[in-house]
Short mmCIF file of C-alpha atoms in Angstrom, two decimals:
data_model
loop_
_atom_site.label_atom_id
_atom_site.label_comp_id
_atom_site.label_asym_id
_atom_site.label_seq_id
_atom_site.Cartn_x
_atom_site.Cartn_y
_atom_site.Cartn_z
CA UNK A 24 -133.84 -24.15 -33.96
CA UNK A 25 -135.28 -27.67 -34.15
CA UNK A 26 -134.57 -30.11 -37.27
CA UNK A 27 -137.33 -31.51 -38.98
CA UNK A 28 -135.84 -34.34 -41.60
CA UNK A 29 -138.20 -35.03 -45.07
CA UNK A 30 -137.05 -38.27 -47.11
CA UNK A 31 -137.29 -38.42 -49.95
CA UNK A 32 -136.29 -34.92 -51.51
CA UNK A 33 -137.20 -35.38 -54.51
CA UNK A 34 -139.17 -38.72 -56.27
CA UNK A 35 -140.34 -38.74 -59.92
CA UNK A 36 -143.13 -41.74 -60.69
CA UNK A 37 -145.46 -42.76 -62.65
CA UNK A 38 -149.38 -41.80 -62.80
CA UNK A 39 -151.20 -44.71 -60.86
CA UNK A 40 -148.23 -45.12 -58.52
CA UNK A 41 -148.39 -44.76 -54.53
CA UNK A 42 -145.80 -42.38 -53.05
CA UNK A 43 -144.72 -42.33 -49.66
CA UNK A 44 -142.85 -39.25 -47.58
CA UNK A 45 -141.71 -39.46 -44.48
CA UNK A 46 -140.78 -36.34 -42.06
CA UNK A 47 -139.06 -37.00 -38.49
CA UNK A 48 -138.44 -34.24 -35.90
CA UNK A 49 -135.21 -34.85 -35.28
CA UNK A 50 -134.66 -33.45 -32.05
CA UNK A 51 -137.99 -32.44 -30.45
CA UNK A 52 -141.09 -34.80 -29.97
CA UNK A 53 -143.62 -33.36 -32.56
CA UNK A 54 -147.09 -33.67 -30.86
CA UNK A 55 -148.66 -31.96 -33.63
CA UNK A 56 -147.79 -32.60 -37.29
CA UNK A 57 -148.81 -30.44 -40.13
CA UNK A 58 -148.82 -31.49 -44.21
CA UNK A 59 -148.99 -28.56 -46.50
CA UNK A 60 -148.41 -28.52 -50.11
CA UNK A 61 -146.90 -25.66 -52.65
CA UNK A 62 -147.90 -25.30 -56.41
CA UNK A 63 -145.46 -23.20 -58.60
CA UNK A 64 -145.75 -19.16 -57.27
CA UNK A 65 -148.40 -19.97 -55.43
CA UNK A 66 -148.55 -20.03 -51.05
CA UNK A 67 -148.64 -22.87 -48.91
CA UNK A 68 -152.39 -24.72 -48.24
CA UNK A 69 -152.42 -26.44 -45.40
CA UNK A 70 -153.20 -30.52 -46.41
CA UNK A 71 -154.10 -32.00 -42.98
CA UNK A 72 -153.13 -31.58 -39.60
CA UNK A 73 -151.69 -34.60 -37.46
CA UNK A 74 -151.66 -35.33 -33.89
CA UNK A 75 -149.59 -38.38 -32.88
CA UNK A 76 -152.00 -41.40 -32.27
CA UNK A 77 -155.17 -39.66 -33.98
CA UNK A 78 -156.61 -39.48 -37.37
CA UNK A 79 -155.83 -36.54 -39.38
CA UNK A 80 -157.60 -33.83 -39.81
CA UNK A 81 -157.97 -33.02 -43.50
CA UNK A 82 -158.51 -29.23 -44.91
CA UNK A 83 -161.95 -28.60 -47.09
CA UNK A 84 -161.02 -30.50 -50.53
CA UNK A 85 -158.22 -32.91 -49.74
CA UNK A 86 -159.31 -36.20 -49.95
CA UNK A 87 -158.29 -38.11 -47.14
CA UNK A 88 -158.25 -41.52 -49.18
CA UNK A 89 -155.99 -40.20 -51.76
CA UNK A 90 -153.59 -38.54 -49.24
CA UNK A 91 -153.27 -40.86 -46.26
CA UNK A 92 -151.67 -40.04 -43.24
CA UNK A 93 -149.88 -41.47 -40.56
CA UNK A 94 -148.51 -40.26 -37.50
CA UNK A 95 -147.83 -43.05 -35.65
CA UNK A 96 -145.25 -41.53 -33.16
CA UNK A 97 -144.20 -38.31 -32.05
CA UNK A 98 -140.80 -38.28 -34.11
CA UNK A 99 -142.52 -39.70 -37.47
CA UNK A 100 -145.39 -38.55 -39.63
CA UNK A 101 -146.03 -40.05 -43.36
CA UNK A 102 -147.93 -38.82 -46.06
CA UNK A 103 -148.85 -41.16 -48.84
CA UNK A 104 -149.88 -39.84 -52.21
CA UNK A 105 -152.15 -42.96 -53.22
CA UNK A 106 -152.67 -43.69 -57.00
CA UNK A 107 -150.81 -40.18 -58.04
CA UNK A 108 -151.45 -38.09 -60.62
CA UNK A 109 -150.04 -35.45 -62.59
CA UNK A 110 -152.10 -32.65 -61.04
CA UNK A 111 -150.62 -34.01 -57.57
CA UNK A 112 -147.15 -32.79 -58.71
CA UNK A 113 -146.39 -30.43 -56.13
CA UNK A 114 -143.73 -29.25 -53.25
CA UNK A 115 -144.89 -30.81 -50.01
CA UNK A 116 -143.65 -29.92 -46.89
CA UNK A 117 -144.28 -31.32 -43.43
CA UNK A 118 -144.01 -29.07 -39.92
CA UNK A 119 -144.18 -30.03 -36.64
CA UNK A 120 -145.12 -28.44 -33.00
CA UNK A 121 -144.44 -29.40 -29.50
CA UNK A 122 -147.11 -28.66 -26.81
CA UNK A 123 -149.35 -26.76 -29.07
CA UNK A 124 -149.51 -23.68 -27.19
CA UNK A 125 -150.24 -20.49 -29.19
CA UNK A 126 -146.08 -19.17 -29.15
CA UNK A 127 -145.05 -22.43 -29.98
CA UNK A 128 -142.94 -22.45 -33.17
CA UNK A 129 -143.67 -24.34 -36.30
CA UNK A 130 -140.53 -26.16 -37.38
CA UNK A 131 -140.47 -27.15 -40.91
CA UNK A 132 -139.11 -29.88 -42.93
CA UNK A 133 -136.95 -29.28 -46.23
CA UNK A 134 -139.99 -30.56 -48.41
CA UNK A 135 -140.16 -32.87 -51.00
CA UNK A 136 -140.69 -32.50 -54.59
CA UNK A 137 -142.98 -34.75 -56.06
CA UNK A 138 -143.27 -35.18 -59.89
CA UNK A 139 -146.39 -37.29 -61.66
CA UNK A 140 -145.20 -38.21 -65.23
CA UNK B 24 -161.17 -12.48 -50.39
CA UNK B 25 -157.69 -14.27 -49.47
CA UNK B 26 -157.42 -14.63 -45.53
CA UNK B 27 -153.68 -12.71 -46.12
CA UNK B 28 -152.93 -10.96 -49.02
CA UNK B 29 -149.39 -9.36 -50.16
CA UNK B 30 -148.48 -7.40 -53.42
CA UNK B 31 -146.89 -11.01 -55.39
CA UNK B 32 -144.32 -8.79 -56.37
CA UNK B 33 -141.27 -8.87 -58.10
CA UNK B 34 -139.80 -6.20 -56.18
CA UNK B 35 -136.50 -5.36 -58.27
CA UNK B 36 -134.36 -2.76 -55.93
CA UNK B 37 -131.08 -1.99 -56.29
CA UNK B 38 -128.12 -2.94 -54.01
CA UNK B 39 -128.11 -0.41 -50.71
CA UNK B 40 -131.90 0.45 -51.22
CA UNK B 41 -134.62 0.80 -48.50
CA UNK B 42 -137.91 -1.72 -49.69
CA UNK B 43 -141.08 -2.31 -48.06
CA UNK B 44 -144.01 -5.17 -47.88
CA UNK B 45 -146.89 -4.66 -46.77
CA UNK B 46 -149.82 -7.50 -45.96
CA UNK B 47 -153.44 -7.44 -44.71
CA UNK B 48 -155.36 -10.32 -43.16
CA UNK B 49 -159.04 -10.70 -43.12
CA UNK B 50 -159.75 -12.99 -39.52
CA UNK B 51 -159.62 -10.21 -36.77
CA UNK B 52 -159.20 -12.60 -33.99
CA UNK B 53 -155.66 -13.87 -35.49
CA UNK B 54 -153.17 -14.11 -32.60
CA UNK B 55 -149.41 -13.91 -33.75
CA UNK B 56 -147.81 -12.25 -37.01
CA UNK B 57 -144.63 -13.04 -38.54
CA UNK B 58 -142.49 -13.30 -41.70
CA UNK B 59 -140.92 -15.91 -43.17
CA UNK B 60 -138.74 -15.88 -45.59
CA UNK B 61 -138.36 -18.51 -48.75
CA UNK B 62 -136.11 -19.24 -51.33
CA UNK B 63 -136.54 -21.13 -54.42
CA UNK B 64 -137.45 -25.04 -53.84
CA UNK B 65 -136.60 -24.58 -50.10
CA UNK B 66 -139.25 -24.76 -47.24
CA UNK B 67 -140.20 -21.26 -45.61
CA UNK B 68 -137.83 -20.32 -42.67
CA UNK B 69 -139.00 -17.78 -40.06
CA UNK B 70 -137.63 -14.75 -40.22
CA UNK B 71 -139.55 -12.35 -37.10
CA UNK B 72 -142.47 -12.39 -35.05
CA UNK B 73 -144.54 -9.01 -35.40
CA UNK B 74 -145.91 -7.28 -32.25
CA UNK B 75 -147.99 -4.14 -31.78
CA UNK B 76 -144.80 -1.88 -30.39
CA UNK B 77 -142.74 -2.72 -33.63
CA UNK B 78 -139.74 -4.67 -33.73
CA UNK B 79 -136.55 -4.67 -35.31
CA UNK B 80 -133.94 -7.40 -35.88
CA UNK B 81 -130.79 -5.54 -37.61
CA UNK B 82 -131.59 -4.37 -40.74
CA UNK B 83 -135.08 -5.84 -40.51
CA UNK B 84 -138.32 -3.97 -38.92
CA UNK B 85 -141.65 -5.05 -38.55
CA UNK B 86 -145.05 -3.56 -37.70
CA UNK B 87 -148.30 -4.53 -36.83
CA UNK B 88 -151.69 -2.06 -36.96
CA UNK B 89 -153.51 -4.41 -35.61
CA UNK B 90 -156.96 -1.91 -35.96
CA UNK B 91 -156.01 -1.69 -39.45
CA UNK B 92 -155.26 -5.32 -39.59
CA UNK B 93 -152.11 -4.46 -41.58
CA UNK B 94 -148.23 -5.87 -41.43
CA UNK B 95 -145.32 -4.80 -42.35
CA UNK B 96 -141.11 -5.31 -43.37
CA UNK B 97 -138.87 -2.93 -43.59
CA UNK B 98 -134.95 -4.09 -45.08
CA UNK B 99 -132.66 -1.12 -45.35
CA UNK B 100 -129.48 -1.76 -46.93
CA UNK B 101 -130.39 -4.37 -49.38
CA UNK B 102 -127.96 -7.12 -49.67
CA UNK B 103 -128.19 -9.63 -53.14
CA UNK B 104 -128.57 -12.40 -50.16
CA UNK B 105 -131.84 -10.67 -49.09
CA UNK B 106 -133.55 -12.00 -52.33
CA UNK B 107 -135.98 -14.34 -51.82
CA UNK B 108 -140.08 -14.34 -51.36
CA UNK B 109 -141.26 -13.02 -48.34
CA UNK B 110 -144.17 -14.81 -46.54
CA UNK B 111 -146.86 -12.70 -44.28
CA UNK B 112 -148.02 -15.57 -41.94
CA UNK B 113 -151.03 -15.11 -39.82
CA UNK B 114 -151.92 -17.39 -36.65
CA UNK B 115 -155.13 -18.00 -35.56
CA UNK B 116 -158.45 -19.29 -35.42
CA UNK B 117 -160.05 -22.28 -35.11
CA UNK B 118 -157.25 -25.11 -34.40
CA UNK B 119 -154.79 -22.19 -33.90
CA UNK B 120 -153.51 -22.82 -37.88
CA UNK B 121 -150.80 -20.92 -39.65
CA UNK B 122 -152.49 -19.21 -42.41
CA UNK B 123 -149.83 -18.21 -45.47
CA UNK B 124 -150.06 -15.42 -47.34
CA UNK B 125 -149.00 -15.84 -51.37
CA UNK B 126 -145.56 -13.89 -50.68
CA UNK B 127 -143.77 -10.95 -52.45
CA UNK B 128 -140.52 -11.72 -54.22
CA UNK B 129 -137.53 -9.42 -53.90
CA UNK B 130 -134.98 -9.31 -55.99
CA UNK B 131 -132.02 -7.34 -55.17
CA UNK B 132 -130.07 -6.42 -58.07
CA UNK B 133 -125.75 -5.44 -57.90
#
C-alpha cells in the first residue's frame, strides 16, 4: 500500500508552546488530507479535513485557531498545535486520499505523540 | 447514541480459539464497511472491506446485515500475533468521512 510519513514521532513541550507535525504521502499525491486525533482507549475523532490549496474543514468543537492547518501541496499537510496545552496531549495521526472517490483507500500516517507538560 | 458502537472489550481467548466482534452503526446511508486493526501507539491499518455476500481473507471472515445495520469478524485459530484492538469503520455521509468505532481489544493468551 501507499506510505504516508509523520515527523515528528514523538515531541514533549511545554504548555504555551506551538507544535508543528508534518505528514507527506510518500508515494501518491494526497488530494485529500485528513487530521484525526486519539485519547488513551478511546477511537479516533476526526480533527479537520484538508484538500490541497483550500482551507480546512474543521469537525464541530475543534478550534480552527488553535489547530491550524496547512496543506499547501499534494505531498505535504501540517498541523500546528498553537499555544498547547496539557489537555491537547494526544496521538495524532494524519491520512491521506487520492481522487476522493467512495473505494478510494485511506492511507495513514504512523502518528505522532504529542505530550503537554 | 455513538454513530458505531463495538463491545470495548478485552476479549481474553486462548491460543487456537474461534472469537467474534460484532459492531452496529447508526447512519443507514453509510456506503463501505471495514476493519482495521490497531496495535498499541501505532496508527490503525486496514485489515478487510465488508460486503453484503460475506468475505473471508484466511483465517479472517466478515459480514455485513446491512437491514440490521450490523458487522462482523470472525478469527479462527487465534494466533498471540492476532492481539490487538479491532476497529469497525463505517464510510459515509456527508463529505464521504470515515467514521471509527471505539474498538474491541483481543488478547490472545499461550
Amino acid at each position: 500500500g501507499a506510505v504516508v510519513s509523520q515527523h515528528p514521532s514523538r515531541v514533549i513541550c511545554k504548555s504555551g508552546t506551538s507544535v508543528k507535525i508534518e505528514c507527506r504521502s510518500l508515494d501518491f499525491q494526497a488530494t485529500t488530507m485528513f487530521w484525526y486525533r486519539q485519547f488513551p482507549k478511546q477511537s479516533l475523532m476526526l480533527m479537520a479535513t484538508s484538500n490541497e490549496g483550500s482551507k480546512a474543514t474543521y469537525e464541530q468543537g475543534v478550534e480552527k485557531d488553535k489547530f491550524l492547518i496547512n496543506h499547501a501541496s499534494l505531498t505535504l499537510s501540517t498541523l500546528t498545535v498553537t499555544s498547547a496545552h496539557p489537555e491537547d496531549s494526544s496521538f495524532y495521526i494524519c491520512s491521506g486520499i487520492s481522487g476522493g472517490g467512495r473505494t478510494d483507500t485511506q492511507y495513514f500516517g504512523p502518528g505522532t505523540r504529542l505530550t503537554v507538560l | 447514541r455513538k454513530e458505531v458502537e463495538q463491545d470495548p472489550g478485552p476479549f481474553n481467548v486462548p491460543e487456537g480459539a474461534t472469537v467474534a466482534f460484532n459492531c452496529t452503526y447508526s447512519n443507514s446511508a453509510s456506503q463501505s464497511f471495514f476493519w482495521y486493526r490497531q496495535d498499541c501507539r501505532k496508527e490503525p491499518k486496514l485489515l478487510m472491506s465488508v460486503y453484503s455476500s460475506g468475505n473471508e481473507d484466511g483465517r479472517f471472515t466478515a459480514q455485513l446485515n446491512r437491514a440490521s445495520q450490523y458487522i462482523s469478524l470472525l478469527i479462527r485459530d487465534s494466533k498471540l500475533s492476532d492481539s490487538a484492538t479491532y476497529l469497525c469503520v463505517v464510510r459515509g455521509g456527508a463529505g464521504n468521512m470515515l467514521t471509527f468505532g471505539g474498538g474491541t481489544r483481543l488478547m490472545v493468551k499461550p
